[in-house]
Coordinates of C-alpha atoms in Angstrom, one line a residue:
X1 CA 87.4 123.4 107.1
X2 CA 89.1 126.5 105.9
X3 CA 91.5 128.3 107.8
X4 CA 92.8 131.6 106.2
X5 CA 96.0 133.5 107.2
X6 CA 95.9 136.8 105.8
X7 CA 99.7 137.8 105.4
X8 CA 101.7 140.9 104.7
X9 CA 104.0 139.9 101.3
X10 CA 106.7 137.4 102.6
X11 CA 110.0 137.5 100.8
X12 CA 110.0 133.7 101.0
X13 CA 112.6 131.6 99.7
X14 CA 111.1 128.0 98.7
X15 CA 111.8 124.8 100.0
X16 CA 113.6 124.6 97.0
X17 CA 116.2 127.4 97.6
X18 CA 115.2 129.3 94.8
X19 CA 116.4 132.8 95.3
X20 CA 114.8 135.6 93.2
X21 CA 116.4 136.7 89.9
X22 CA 114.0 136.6 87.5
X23 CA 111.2 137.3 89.3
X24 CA 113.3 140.0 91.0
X25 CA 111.7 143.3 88.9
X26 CA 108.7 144.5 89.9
X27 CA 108.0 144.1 93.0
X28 CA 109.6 146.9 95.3
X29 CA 109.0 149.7 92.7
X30 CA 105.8 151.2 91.6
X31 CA 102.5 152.3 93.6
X32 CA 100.2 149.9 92.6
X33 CA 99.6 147.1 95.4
X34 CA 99.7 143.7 94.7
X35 CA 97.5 140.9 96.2
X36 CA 99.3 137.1 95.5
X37 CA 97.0 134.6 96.6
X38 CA 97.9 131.2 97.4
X39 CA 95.8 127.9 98.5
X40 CA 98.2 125.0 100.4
X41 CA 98.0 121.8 102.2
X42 CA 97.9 121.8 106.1
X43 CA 101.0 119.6 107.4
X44 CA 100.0 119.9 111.3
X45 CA 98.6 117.5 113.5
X46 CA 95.9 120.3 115.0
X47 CA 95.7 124.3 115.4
X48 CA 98.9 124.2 117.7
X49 CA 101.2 122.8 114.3
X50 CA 99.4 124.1 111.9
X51 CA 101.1 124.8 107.7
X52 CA 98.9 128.2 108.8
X53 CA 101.5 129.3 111.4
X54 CA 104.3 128.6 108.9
X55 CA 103.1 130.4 105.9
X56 CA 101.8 133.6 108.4
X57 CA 105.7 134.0 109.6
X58 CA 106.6 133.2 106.3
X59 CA 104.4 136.3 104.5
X60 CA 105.1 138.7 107.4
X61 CA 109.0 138.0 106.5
X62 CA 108.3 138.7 103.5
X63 CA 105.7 141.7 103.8
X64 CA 108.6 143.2 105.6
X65 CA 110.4 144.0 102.5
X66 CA 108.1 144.1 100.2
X67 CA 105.2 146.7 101.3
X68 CA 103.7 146.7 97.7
X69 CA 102.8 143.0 97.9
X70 CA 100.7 141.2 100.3
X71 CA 100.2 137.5 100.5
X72 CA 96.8 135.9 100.9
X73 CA 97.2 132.5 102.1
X74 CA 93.9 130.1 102.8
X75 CA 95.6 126.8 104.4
X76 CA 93.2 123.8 103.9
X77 CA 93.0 120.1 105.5
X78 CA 94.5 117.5 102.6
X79 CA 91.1 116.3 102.4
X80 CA 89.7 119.6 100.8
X81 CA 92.9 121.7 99.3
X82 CA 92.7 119.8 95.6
X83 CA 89.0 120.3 95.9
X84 CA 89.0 124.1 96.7
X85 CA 91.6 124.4 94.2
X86 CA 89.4 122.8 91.3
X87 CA 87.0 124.6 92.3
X88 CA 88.3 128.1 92.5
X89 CA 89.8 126.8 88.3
X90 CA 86.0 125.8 87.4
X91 CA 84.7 129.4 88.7
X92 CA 87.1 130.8 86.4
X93 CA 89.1 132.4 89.2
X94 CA 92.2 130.6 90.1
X95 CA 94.5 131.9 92.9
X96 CA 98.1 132.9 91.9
X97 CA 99.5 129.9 93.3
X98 CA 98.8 126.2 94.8
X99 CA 100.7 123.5 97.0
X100 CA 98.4 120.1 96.4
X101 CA 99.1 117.5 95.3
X102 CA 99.1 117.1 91.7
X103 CA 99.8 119.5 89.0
X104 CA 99.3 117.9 85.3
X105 CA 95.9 118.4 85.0
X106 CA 96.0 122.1 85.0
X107 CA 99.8 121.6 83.1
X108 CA 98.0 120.0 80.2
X109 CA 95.0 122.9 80.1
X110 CA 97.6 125.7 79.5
X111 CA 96.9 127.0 83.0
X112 CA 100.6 127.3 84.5
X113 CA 103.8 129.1 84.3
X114 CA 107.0 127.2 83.5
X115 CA 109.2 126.9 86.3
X116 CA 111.7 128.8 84.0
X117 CA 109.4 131.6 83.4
X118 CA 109.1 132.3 87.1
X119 CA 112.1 131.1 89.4
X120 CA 115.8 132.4 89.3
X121 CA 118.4 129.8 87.4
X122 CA 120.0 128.9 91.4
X123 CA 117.0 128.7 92.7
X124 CA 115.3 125.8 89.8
X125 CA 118.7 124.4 89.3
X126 CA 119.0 123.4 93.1
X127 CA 115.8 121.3 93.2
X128 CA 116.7 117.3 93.7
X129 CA 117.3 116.0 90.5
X130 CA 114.9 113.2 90.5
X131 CA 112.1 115.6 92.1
X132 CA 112.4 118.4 89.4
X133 CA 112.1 115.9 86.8
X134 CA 108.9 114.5 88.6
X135 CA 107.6 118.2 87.8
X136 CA 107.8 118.0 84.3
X137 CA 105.2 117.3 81.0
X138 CA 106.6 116.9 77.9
X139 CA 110.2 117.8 79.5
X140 CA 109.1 121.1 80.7
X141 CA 108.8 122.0 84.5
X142 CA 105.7 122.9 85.8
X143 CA 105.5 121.6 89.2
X144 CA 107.6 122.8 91.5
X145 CA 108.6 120.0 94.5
X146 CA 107.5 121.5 98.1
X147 CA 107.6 118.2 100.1
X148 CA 109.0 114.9 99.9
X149 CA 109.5 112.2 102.2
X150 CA 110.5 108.4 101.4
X151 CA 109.9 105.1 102.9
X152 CA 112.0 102.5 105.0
X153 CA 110.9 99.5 106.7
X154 CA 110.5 99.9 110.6
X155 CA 110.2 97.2 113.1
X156 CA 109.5 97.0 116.4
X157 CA 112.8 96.4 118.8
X158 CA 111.2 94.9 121.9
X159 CA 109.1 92.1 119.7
X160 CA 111.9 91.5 117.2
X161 CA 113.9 91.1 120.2
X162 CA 111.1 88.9 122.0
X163 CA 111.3 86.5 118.6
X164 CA 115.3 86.0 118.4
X165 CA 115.3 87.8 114.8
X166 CA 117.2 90.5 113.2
X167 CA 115.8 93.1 110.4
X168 CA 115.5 91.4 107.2
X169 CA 116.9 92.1 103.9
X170 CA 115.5 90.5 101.7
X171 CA 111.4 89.0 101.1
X172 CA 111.9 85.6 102.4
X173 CA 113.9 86.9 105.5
X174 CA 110.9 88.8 106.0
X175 CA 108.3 85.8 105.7
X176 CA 110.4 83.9 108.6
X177 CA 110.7 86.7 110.7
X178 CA 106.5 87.4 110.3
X179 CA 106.4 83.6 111.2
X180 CA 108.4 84.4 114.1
X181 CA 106.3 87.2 115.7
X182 CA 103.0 85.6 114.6
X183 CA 104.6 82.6 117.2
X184 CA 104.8 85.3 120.0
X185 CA 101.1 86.6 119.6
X186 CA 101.9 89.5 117.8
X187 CA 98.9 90.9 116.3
X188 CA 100.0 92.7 113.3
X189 CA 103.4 90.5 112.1
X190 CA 103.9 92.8 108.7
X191 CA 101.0 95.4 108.4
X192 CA 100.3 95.2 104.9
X193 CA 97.7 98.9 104.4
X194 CA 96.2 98.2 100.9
X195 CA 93.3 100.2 102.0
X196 CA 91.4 102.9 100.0
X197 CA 93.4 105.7 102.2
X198 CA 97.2 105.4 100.6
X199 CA 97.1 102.0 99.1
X200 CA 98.7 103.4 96.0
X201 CA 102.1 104.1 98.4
X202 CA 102.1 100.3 99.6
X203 CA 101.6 98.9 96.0
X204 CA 104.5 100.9 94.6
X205 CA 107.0 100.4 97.3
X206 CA 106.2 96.6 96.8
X207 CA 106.5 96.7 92.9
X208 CA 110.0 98.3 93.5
X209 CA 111.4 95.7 96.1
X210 CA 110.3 93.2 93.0
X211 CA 111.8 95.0 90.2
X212 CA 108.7 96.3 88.4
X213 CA 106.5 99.5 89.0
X214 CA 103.7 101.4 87.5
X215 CA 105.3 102.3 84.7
X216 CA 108.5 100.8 82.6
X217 CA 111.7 102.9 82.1
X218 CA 110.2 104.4 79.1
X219 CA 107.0 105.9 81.2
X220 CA 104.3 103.6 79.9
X221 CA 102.1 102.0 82.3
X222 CA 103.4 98.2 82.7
X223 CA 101.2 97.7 85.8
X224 CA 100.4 93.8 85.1
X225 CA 104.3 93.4 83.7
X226 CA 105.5 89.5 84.9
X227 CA 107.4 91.1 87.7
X228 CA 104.7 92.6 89.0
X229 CA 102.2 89.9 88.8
X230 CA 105.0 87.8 91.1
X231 CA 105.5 90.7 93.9
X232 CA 101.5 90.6 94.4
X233 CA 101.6 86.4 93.9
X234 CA 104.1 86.2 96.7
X235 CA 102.6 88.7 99.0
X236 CA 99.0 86.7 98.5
X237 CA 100.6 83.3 99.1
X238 CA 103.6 84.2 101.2
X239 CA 102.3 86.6 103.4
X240 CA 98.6 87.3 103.7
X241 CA 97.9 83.1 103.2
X242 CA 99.9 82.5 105.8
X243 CA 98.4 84.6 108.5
X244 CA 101.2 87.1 108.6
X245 CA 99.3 90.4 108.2
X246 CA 96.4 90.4 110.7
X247 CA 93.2 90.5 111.8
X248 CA 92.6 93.3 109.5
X249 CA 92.3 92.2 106.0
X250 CA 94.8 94.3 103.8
X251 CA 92.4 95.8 101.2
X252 CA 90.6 97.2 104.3
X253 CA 93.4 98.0 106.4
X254 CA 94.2 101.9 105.8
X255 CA 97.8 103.6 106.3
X256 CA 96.6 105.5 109.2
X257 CA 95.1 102.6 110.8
X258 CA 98.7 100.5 110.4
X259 CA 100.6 103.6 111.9
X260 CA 98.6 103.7 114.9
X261 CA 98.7 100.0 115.5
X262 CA 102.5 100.3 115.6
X263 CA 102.7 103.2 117.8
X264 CA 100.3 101.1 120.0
X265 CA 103.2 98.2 119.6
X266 CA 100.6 95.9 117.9
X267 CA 102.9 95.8 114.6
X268 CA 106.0 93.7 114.0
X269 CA 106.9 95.5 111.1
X270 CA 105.8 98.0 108.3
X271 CA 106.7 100.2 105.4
X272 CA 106.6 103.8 106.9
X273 CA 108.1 107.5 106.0
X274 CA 109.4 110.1 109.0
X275 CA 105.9 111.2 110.1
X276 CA 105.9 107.5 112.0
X277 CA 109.0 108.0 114.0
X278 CA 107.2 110.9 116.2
X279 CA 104.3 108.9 116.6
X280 CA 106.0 105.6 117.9
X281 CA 108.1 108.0 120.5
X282 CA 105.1 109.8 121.7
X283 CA 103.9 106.5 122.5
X284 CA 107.5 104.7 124.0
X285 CA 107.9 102.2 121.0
X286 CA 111.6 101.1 120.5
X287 CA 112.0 101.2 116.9
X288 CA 114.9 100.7 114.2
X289 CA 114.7 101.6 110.7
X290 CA 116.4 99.8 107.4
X291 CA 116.0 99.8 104.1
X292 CA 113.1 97.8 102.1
X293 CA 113.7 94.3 101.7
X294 CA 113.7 93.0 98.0
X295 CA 113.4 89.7 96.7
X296 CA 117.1 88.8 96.3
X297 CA 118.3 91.7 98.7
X298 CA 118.1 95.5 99.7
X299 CA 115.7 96.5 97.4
X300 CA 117.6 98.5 94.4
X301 CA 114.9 101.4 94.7
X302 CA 112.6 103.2 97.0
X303 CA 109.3 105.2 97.1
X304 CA 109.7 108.7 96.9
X305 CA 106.6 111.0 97.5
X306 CA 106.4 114.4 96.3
X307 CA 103.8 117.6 96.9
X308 CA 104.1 120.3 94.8
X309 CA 103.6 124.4 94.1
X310 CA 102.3 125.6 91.0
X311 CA 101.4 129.1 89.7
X312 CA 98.3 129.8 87.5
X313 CA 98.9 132.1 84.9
X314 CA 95.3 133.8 84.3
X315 CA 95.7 136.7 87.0
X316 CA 99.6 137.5 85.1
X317 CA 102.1 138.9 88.4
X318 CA 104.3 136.6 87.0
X319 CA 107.6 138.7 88.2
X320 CA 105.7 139.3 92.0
X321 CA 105.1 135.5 92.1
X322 CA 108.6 134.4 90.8
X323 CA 110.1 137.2 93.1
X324 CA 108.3 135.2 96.4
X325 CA 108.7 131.5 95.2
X326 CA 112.3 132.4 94.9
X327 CA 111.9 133.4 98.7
X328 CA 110.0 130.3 99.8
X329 CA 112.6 128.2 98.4
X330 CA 115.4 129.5 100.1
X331 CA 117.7 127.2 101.9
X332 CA 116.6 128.4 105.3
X333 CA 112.7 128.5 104.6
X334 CA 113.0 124.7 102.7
X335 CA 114.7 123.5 106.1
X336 CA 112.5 125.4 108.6
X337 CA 109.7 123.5 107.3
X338 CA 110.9 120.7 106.8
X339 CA 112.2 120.5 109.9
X340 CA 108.5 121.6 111.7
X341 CA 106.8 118.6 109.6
X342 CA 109.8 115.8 109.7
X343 CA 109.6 116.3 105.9
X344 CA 112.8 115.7 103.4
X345 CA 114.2 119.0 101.5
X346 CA 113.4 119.7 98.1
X347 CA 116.4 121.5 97.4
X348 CA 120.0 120.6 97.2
X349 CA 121.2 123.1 99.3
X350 CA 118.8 122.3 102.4
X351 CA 119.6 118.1 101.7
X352 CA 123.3 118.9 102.3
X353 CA 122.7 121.4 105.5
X354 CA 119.9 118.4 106.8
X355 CA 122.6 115.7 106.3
X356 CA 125.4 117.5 108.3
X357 CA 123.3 118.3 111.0
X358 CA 123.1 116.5 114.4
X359 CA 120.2 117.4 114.9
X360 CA 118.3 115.8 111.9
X361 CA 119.9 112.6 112.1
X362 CA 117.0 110.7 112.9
X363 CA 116.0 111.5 109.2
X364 CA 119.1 110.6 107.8
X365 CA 117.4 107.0 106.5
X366 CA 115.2 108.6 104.4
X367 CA 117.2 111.4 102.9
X368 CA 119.8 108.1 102.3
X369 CA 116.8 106.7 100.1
X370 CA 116.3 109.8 98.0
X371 CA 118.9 109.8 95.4
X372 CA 117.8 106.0 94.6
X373 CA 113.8 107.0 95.3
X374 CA 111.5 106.5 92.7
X375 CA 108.4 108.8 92.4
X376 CA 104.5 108.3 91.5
X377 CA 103.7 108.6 87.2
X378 CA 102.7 112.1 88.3
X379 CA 103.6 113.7 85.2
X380 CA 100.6 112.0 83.5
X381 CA 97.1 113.0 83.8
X382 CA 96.5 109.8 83.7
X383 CA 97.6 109.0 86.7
X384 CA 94.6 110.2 89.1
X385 CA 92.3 108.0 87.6
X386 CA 95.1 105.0 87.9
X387 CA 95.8 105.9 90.8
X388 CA 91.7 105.7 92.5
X389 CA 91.5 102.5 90.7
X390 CA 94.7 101.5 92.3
X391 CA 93.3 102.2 95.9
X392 CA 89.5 100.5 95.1
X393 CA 90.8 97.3 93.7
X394 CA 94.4 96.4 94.6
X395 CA 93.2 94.7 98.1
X396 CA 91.3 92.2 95.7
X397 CA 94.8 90.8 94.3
X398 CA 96.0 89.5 98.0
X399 CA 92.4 88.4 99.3
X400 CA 91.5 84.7 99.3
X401 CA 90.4 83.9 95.8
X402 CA 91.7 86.5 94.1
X403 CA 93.9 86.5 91.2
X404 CA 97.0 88.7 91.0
X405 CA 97.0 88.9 87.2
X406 CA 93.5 89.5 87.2
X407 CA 93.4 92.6 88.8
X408 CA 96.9 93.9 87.8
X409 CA 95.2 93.3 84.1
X410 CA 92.0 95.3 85.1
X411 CA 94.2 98.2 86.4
X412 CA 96.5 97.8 83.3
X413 CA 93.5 97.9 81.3
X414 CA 92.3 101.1 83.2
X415 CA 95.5 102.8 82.7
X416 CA 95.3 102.2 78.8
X417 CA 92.0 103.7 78.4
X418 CA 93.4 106.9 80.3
X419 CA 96.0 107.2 78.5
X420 CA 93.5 107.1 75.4
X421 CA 91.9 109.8 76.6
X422 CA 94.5 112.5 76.7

């Protein structure tokens, strides 16, 4: 359902901390009013938290000083926004800007700026390192990070303490303390989501903890590589075998699902990013936090999710869009929001202010985990179809009768022919 916040030009500054200088002409001199429209992702829970609230302070900031531009912002649920988007591209009338998802696709067509061509030097160079590079095709920017957030392992205090364990550190720790809790009844021992909803976030942060990945250090797809095949053999014999992931079996077990059985303290333990700590207080579960488990130890590397702004070049304004992005990604707009939606900065700046702050330790974990986090193949276009096979077969590998290899080989085999086609 579309909701629509019609906004008076913000002077935003980005949750990157962009602040304008190249996009700084043309957009307090002239007659001639400009219209920027941009489509984004709703972050809220309901109409009390919605992104709409957000982006409406946000453009009347910047209407403020900026009477010849308005912004016209149409916030969307994350199961419509890339739709809408596409949709607006296939009708030939794009807006000016979009915070989805995925950029590469319309990166590949020709249809973006360069983050260079649009954002002050301060304000591109003060993106995380890691996610800036996640932006890029062909080792040019294109999308611009908005969001990120990265995982940790939580567990349950009461029923860890119930058991006699500690957290573990590494994957066989982990088995033995699942033993444990299935002993005492608990329902869920490891929630293991491989569902169609995010399963694509679980597979990852597993490949990590076991040394492999989508993709090798080069960037090509190595989704059935030998350490991969293993992370998914012990999870199937170790884990799921054994009884240790619930009534639920994983490939139908959605992310969602898994989060509200912990908050409903029916869940030893589980891979989950900041949005889970509200939810578990709201419902009185003690919970701690550490990092993933690996196979030898703490896992050397984490999963880091990114969303991301881009800016369609059709419509031109390219000095009136660079002139608000550099707003948007100022160090106090990247915080504000990140703050409201217990979201990780983009920026530099807004990391270092989050990190000193009392009042954001809670999320100190995950900003811990960025600098080693490791993000989806994003870059490629290939990835969307790798990624919806990931989420329809993957539960296959850890059901009873399945063959790891077999359907890491299938997804290999599907990446390959993606690849082919670009």
């Amino acid at each position: 359902m579309q909701r629509r916040v019609r906004t008076r030009a913000i002077a935003v500054v980005s949750a990157l901390g962009l602040t304008g200088v190249l996009g700084g002409c043309g957009v307090g001199g002239g007659s001639s009013e400009v219209t920027l429209r941009l489509v984004a992702a709703d972050y809220g829970t309901g109409k009390a938290d919605s992104s709409e609230k957000y982006w409406a302070g946000l453009a009347e900031r910047y209407e403020s000083e900026h009477p010849d531009v308005k912004i016209d912002v149409s916030v969307y649920s994350w199961n419509d926004v890339d739709r809408k988007v596409k949709e607006m591209v296939d009708a030939g009338d794009p807006p000016d800007m979009a915070q989805i998802g995925a950029y590469a696709d319309y990166a590949a067509k020709d249809m973006l700026y360069k983050a260079g061509d649009l954002l002050s030097i301060p304000v591109q160079a003060d993106f995380v390192s890691q996610l800036s590079t996640a932006g890029e095709v062909n080792s040019v920017q294109y999308g611009m990070p908005f969001a990120s957030s990265t995982r940790v392992l939580f567990y349950n205090k009461e029923l860890f303490d119930k058991a006699g364990i500690t957290p573990p550190r590494t994957w066989d720790e982990l088995a033995a303390d699942a033993e444990a809790l299935k002993a005492e009844g608990v329902k869920y021992p490891y929630a293991l989501p491989l569902g169609p909803e995010e399963a694509q976030a679980e597979t990852m942060q597993w490949l990590l903890s076991g040394g492999g990945g989508y993709t090798d250090i080069t960037g090509i797809y190595s989704v059935d590589s030998a350490p991969n095949v293993e992370t998914f053999a012990w999870l199937k014999d170790e884990l799921v075998g054994k009884g240790l992931t619930g009534p639920v079996a994983p490939g139908k077990l959605d992310r969602a699902d898994a989060f509200e059985a912990f908050a409903a303290g029916d869940v030893g333990m589980l891979n989950g990013h900041p949005s889970l700590m509200e939810m578990a207080k709201k419902k009185g579960v003690e919970f701690g936090m550490v990092p993933t488990p690996g196979a030898e130890g703490e896992s050397e590397a984490t999963l880091g999710v990114a969303d991301w702004m881009m800016a369609f070049n059709k419509n031109g304004n390219r000095d009136q869009v660079g002139d608000f992005l550099d707003f948007v990604y100022s160090e106090e707009n990247v915080l504000e929001f990140s703050r409201e939606y217990d979201l990780l900065p983009v920026t530099n700046s807004a990391s270092r202010a989050m990190a000193a702050s009392d009042r954001d330790k809670e999320l100190k974990p995950f900003l811990d985990q960025l600098p080693t986090s490791e993000l989806y193949p994003v870059g490629n276009t290939s990835w969307a179809a790798v990624n919806a096979a990931v989420k329809k077969q993957i539960g296959k590998a850890v059901a009873p009768g399945g063959s790891p290899a077999g359907v890491l080989g299938g997804l290999q085999a599907t990446a390959t022919r993606a690849e082919n086609v670009e």
